[in-house]
GROMACS .gro file of N, CA and C in nm:
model
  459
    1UNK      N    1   0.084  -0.120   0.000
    1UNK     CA    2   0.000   0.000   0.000
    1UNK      C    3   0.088   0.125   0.000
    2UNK      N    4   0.035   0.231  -0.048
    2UNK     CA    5   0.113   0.319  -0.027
    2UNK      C    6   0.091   0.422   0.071
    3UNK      N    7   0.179   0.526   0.097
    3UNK     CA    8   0.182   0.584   0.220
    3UNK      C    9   0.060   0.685   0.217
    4UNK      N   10  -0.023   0.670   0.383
    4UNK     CA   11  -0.122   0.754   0.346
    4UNK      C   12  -0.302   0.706   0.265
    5UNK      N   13  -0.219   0.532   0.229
    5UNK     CA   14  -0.337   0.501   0.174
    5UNK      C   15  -0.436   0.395   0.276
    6UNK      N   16  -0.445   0.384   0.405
    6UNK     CA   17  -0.522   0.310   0.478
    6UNK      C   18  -0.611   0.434   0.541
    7UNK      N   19  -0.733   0.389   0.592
    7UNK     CA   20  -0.795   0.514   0.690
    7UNK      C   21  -0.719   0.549   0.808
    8UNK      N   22  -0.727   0.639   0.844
    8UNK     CA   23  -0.683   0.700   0.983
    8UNK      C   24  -0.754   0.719   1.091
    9UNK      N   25  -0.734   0.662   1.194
    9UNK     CA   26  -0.781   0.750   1.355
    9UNK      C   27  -0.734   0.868   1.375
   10UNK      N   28  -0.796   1.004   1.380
   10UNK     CA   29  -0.725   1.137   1.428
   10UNK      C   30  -0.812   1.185   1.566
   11UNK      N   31  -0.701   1.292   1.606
   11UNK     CA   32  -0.798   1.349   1.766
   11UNK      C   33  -0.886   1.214   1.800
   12UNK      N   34  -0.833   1.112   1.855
   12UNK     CA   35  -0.903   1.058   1.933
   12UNK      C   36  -0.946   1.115   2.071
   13UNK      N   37  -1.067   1.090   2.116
   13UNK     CA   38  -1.066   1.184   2.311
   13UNK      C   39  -1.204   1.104   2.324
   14UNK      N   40  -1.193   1.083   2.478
   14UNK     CA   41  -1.288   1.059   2.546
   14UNK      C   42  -1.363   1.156   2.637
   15UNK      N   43  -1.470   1.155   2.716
   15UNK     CA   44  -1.528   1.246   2.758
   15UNK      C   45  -1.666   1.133   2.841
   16UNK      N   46  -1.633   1.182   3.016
   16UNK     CA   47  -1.742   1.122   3.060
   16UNK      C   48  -1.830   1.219   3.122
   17UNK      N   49  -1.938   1.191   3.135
   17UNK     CA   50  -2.043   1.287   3.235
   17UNK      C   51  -2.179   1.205   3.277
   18UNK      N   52  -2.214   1.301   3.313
   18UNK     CA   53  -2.348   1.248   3.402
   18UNK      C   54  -2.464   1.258   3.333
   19UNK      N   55  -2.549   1.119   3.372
   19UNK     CA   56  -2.627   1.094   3.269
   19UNK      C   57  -2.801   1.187   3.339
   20UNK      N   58  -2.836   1.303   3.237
   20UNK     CA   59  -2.930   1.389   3.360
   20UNK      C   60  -3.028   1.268   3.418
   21UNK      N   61  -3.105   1.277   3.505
   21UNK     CA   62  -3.228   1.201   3.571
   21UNK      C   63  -3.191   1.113   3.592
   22UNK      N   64  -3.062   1.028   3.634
   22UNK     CA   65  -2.985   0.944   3.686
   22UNK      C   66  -2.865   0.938   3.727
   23UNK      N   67  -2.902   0.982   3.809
   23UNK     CA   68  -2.762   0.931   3.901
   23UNK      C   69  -2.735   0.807   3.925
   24UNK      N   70  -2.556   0.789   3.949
   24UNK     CA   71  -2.527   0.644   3.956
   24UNK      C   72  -2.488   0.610   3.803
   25UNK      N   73  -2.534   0.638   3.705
   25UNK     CA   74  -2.501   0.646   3.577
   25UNK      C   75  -2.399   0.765   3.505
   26UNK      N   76  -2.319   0.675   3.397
   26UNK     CA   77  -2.280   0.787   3.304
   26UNK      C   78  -2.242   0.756   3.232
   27UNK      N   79  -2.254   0.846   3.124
   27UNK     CA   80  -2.205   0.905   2.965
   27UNK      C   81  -2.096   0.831   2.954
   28UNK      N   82  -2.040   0.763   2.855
   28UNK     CA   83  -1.873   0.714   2.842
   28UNK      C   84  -1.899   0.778   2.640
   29UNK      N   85  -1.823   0.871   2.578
   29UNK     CA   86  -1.868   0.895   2.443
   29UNK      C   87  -1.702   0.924   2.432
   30UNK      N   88  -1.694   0.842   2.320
   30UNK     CA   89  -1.559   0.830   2.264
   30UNK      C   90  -1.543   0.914   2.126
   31UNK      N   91  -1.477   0.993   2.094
   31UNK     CA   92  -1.464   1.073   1.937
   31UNK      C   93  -1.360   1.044   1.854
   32UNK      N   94  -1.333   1.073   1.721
   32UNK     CA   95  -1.244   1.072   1.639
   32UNK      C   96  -1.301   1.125   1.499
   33UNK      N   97  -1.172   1.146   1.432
   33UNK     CA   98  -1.249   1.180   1.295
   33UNK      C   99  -1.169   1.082   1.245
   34UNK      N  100  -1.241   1.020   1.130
   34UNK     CA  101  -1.196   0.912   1.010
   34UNK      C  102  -1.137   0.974   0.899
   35UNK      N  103  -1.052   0.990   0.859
   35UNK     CA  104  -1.008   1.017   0.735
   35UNK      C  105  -0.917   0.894   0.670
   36UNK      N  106  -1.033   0.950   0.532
   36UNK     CA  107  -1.004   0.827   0.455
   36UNK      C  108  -0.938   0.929   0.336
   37UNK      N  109  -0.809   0.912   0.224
   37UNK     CA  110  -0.765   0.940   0.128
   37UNK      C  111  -0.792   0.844  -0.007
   38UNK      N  112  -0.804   0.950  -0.091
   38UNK     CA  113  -0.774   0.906  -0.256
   38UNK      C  114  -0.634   0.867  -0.257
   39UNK      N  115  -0.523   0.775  -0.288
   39UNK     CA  116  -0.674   0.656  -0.346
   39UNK      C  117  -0.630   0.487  -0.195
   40UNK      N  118  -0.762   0.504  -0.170
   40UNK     CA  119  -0.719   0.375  -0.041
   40UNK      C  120  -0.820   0.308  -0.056
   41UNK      N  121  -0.757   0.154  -0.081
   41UNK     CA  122  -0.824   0.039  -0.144
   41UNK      C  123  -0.976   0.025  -0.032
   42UNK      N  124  -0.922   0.060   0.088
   42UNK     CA  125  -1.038   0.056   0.200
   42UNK      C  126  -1.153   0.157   0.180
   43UNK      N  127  -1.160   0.259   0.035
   43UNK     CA  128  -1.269   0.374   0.062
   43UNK      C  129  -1.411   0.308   0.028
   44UNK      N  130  -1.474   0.348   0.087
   44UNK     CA  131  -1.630   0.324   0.018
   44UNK      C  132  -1.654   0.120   0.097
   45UNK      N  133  -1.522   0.095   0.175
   45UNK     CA  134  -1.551  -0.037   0.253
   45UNK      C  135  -1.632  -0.028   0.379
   46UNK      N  136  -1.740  -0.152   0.410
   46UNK     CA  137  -1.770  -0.124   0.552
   46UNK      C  138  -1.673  -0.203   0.667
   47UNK      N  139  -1.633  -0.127   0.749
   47UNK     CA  140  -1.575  -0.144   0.855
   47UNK      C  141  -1.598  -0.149   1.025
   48UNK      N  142  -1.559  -0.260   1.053
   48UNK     CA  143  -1.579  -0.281   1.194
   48UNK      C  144  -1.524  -0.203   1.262
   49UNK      N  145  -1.568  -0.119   1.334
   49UNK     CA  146  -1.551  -0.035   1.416
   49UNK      C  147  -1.557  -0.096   1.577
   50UNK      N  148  -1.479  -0.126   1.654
   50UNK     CA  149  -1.437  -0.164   1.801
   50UNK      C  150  -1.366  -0.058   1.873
   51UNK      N  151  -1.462  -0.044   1.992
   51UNK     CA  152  -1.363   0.043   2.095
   51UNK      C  153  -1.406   0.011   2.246
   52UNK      N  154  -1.293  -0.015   2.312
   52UNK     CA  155  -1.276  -0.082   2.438
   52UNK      C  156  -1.239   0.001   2.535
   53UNK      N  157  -1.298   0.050   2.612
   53UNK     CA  158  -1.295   0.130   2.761
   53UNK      C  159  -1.244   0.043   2.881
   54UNK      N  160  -1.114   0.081   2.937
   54UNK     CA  161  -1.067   0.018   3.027
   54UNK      C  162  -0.948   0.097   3.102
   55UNK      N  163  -0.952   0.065   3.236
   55UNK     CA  164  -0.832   0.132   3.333
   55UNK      C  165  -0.719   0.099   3.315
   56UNK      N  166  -0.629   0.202   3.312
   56UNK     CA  167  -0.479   0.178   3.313
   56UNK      C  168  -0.396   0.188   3.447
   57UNK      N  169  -0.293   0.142   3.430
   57UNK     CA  170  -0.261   0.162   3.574
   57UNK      C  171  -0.167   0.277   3.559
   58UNK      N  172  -0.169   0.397   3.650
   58UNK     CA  173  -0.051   0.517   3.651
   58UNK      C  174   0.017   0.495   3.814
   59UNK      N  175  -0.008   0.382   3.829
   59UNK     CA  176   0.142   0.330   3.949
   59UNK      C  177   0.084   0.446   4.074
   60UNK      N  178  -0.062   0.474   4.098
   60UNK     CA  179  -0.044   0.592   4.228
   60UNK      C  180  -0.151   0.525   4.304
   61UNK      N  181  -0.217   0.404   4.299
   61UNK     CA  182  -0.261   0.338   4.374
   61UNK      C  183  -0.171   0.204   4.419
   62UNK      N  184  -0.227   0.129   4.569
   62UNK     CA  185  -0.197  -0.025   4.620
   62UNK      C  186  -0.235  -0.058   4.544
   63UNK      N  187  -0.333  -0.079   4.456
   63UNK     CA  188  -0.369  -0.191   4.376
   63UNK      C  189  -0.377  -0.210   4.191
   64UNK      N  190  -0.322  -0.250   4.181
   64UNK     CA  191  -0.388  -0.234   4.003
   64UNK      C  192  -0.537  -0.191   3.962
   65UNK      N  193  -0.546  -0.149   3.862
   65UNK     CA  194  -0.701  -0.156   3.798
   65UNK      C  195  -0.726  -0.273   3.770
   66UNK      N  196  -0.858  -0.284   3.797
   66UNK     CA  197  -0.964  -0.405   3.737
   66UNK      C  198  -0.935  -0.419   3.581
   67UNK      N  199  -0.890  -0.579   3.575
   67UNK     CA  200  -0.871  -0.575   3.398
   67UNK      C  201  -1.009  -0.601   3.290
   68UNK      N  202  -1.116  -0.642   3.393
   68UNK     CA  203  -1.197  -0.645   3.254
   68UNK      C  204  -1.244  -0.546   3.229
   69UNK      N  205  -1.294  -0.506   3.076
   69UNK     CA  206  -1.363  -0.363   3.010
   69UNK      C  207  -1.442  -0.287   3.119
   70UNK      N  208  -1.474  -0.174   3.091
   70UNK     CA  209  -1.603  -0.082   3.125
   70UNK      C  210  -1.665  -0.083   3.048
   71UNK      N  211  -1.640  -0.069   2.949
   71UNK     CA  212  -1.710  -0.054   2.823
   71UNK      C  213  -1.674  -0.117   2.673
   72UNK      N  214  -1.713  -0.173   2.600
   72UNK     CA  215  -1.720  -0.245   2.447
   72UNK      C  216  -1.826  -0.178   2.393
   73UNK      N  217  -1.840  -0.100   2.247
   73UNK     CA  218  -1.853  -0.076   2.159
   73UNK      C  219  -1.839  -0.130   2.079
   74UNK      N  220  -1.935  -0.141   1.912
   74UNK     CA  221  -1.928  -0.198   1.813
   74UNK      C  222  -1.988  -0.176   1.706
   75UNK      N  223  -2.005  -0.078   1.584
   75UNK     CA  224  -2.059  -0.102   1.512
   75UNK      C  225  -1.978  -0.086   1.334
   76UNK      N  226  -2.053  -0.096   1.258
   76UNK     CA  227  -2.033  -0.059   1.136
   76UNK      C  228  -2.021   0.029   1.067
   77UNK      N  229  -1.914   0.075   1.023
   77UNK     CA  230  -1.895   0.248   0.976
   77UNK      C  231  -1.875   0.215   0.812
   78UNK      N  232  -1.881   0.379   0.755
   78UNK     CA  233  -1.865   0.329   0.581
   78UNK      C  234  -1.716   0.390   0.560
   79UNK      N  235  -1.638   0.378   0.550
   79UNK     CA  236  -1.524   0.449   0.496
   79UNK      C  237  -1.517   0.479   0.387
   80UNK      N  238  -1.608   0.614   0.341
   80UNK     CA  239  -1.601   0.708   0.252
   80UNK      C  240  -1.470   0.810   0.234
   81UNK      N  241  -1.457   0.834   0.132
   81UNK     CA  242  -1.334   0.925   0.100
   81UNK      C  243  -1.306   1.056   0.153
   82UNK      N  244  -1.251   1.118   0.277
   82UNK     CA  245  -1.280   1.221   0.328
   82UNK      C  246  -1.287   1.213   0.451
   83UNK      N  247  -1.305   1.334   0.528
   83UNK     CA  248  -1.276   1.337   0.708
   83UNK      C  249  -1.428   1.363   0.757
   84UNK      N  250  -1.453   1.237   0.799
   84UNK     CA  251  -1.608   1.167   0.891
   84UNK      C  252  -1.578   1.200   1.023
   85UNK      N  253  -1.657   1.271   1.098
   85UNK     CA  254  -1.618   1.291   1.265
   85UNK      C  255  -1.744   1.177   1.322
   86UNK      N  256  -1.642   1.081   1.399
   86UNK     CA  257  -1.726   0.925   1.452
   86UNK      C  258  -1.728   0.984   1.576
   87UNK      N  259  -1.886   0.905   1.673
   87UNK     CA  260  -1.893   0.927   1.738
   87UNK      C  261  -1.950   0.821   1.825
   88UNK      N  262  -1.969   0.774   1.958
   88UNK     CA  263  -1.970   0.597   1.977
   88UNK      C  264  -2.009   0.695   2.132
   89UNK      N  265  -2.126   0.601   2.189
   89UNK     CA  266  -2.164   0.656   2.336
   89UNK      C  267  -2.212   0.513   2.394
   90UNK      N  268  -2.171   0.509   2.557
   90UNK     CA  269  -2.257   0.372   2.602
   90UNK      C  270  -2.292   0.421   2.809
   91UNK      N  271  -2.404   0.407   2.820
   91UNK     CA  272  -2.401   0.407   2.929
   91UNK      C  273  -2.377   0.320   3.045
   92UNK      N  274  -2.316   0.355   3.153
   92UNK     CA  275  -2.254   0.257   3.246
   92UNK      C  276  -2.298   0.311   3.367
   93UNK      N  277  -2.297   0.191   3.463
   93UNK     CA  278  -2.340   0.239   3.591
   93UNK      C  279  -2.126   0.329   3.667
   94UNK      N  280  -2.199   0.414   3.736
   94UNK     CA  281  -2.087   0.504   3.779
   94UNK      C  282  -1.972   0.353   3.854
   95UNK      N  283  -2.016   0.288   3.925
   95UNK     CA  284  -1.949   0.204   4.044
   95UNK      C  285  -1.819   0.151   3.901
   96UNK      N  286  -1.890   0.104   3.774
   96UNK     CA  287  -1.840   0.015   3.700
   96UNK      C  288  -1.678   0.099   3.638
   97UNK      N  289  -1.678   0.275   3.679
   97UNK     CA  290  -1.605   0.322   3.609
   97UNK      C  291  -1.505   0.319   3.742
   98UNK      N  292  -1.541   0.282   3.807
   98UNK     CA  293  -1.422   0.257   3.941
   98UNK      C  294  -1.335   0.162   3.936
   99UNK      N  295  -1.193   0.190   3.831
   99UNK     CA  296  -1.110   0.067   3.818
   99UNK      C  297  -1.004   0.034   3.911
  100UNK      N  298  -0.993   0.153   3.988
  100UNK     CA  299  -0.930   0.143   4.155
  100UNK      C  300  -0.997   0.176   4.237
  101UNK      N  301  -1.016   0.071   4.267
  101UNK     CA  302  -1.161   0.023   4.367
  101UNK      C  303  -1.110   0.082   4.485
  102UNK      N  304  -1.201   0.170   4.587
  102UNK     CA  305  -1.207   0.253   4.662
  102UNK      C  306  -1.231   0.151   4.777
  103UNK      N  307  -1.155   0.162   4.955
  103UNK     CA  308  -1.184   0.064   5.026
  103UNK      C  309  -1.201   0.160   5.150
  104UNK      N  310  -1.339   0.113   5.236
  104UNK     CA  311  -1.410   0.160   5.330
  104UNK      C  312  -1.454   0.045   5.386
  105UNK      N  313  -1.522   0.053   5.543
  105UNK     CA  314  -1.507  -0.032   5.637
  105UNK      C  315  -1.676   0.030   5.676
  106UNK      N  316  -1.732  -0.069   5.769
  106UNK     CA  317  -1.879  -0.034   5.800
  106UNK      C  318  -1.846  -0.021   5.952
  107UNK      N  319  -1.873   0.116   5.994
  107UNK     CA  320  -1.865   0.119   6.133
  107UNK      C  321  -1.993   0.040   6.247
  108UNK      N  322  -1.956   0.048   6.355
  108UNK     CA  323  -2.050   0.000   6.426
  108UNK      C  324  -2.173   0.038   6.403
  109UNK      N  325  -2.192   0.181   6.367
  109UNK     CA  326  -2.330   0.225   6.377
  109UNK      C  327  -2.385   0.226   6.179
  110UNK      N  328  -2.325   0.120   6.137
  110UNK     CA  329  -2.362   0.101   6.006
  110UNK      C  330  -2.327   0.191   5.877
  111UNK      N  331  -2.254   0.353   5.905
  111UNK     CA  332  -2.185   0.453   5.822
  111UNK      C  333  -2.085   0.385   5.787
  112UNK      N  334  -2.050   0.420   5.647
  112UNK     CA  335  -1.951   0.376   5.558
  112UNK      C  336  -1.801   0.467   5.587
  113UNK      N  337  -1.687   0.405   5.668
  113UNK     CA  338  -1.621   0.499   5.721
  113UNK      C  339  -1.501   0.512   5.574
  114UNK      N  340  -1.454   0.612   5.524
  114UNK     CA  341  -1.328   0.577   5.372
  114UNK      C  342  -1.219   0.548   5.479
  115UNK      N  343  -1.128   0.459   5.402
  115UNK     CA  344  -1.056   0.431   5.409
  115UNK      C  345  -0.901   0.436   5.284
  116UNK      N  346  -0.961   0.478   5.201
  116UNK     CA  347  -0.817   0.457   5.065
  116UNK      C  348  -0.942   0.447   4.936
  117UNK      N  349  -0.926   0.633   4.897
  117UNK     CA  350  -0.988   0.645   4.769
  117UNK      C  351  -0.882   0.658   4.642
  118UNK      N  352  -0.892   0.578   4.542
  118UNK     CA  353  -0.786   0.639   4.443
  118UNK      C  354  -0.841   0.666   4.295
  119UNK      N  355  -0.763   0.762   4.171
  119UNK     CA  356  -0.824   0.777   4.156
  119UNK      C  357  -0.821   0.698   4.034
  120UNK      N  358  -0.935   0.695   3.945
  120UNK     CA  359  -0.960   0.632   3.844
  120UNK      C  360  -0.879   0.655   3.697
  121UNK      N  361  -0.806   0.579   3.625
  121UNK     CA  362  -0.704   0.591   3.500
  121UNK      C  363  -0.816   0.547   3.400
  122UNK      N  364  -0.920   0.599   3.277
  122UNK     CA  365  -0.921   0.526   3.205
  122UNK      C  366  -0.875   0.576   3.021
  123UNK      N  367  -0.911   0.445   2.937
  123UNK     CA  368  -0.876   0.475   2.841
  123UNK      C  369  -0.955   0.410   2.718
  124UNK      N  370  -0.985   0.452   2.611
  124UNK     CA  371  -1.068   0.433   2.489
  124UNK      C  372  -0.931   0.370   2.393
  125UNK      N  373  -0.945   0.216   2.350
  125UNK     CA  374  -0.851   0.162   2.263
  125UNK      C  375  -0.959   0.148   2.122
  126UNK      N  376  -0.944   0.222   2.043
  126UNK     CA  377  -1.000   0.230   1.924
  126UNK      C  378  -0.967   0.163   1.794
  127UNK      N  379  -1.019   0.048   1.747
  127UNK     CA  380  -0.988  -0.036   1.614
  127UNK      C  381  -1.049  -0.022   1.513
  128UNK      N  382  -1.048  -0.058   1.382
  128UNK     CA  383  -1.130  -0.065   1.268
  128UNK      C  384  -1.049  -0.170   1.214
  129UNK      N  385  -1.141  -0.231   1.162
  129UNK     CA  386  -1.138  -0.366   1.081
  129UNK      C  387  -1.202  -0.367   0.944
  130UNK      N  388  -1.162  -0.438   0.868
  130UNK     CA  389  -1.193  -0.518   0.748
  130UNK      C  390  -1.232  -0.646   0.721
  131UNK      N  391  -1.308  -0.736   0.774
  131UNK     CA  392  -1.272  -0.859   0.817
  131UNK      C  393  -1.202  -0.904   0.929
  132UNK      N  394  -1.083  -0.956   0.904
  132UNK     CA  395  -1.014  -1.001   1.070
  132UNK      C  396  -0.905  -0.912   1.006
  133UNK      N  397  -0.887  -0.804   0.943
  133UNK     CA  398  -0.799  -0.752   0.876
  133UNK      C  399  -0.829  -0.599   0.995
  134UNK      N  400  -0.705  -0.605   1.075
  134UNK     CA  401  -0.703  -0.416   1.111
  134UNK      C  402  -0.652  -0.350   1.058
  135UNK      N  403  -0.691  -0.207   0.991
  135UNK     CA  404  -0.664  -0.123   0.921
  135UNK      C  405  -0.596  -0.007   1.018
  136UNK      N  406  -0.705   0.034   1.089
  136UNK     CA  407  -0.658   0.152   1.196
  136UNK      C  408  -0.661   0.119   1.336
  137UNK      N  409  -0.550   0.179   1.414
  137UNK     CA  410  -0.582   0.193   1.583
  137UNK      C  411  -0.554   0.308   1.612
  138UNK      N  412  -0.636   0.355   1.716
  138UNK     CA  413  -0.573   0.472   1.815
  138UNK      C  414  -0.592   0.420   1.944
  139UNK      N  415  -0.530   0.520   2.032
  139UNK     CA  416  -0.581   0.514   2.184
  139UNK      C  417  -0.621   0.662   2.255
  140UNK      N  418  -0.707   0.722   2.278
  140UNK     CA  419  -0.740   0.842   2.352
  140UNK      C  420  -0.640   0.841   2.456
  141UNK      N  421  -0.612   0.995   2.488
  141UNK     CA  422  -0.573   0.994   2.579
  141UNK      C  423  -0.629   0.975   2.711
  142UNK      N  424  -0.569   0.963   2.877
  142UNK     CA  425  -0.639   0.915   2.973
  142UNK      C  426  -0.719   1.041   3.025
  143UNK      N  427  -0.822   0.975   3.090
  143UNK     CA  428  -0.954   1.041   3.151
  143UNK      C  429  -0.940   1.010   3.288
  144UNK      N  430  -0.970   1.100   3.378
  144UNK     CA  431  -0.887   1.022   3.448
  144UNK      C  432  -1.007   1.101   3.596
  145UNK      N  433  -1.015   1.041   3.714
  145UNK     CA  434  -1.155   1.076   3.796
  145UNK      C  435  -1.205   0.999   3.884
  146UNK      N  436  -1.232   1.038   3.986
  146UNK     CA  437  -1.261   0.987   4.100
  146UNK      C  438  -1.434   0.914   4.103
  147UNK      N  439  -1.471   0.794   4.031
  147UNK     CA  440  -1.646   0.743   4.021
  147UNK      C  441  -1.655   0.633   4.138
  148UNK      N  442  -1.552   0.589   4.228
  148UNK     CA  443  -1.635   0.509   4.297
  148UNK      C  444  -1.689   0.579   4.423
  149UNK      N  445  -1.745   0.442   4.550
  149UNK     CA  446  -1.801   0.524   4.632
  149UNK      C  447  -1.759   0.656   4.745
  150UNK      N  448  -1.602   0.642   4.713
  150UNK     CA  449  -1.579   0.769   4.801
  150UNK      C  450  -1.533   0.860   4.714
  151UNK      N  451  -1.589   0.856   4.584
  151UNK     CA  452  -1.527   0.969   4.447
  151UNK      C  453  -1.636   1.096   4.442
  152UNK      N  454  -1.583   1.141   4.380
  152UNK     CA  455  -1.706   1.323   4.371
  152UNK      C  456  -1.736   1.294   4.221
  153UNK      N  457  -1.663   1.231   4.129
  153UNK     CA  458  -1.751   1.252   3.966
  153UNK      C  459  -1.870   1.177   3.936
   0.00000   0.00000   0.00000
């Protein structure tokens, strides 16, 4: 292939918030723009689009992050010739975005006393496919926030 001729992941970013009339919930919406060039055998192909939400570890907690996902995404995009701004949203319960799990103790009189809040690393790993064929990856940069029970986001 030549240079320039597969699609691209650009500005990848993530972005979480609160989902209104629920609390306990939130927003996980991942972005990028697709650019596809003349001439790339992939234009006008449909493509699997995968993106995986998960904690990283930045070494400032006791414990590692939880390794399975927060979030999986999936659908089918067209890779048309030109810069497509993609956009991918899934809602999650808040506890689930807690990949350094926050540890508190139940006092005698049943209040949740904290004990070791840390804070949350995560990250959007973004693929496109052709078949079992990957064309593009990115990774957003980290998001990063305090969602479990002794967190403020």
């Amino acid at each position: 292939l030549q240079d320039g001729a597969v699609p691209e992941i650009v500005d990848p970013s993530m972005s979480i918030e609160e989902v209104e009339n629920h609390p306990g919930r939130r927003s996980v919406r991942v972005t990028y723009d697709l650019v596809v060039r003349d001439p790339d055998p992939f234009a006008g192909q449909e493509l699997l689009q995968r993106i995986v939400v998960h904690g990283v570890d930045e070494h400032d907690a006791a414990v590692p992050p939880r390794g399975e996902p927060v979030a999986v995404m999936e659908a089918t995009i067209r890779a048309d010739s030109g810069t497509h701004p993609q956009v991918a949203e899934a809602v999650v319960n808040e506890v689930d975005l807690d990949v350094e799990e926050d540890l508190w103790r139940n006092t005698p009189s049943g209040d949740a006393e904290p004990i070791a809040e840390w804070l949350d690393h995560l990250i959007a790993e973004i693929s496109l496919a052709e078949g079992q064929t990957v064309v593009a990856t990115a990774t957003t940069p980290v998001v990063t926030g305090s969602w479990g029970p002794l967190g403020s986001d």
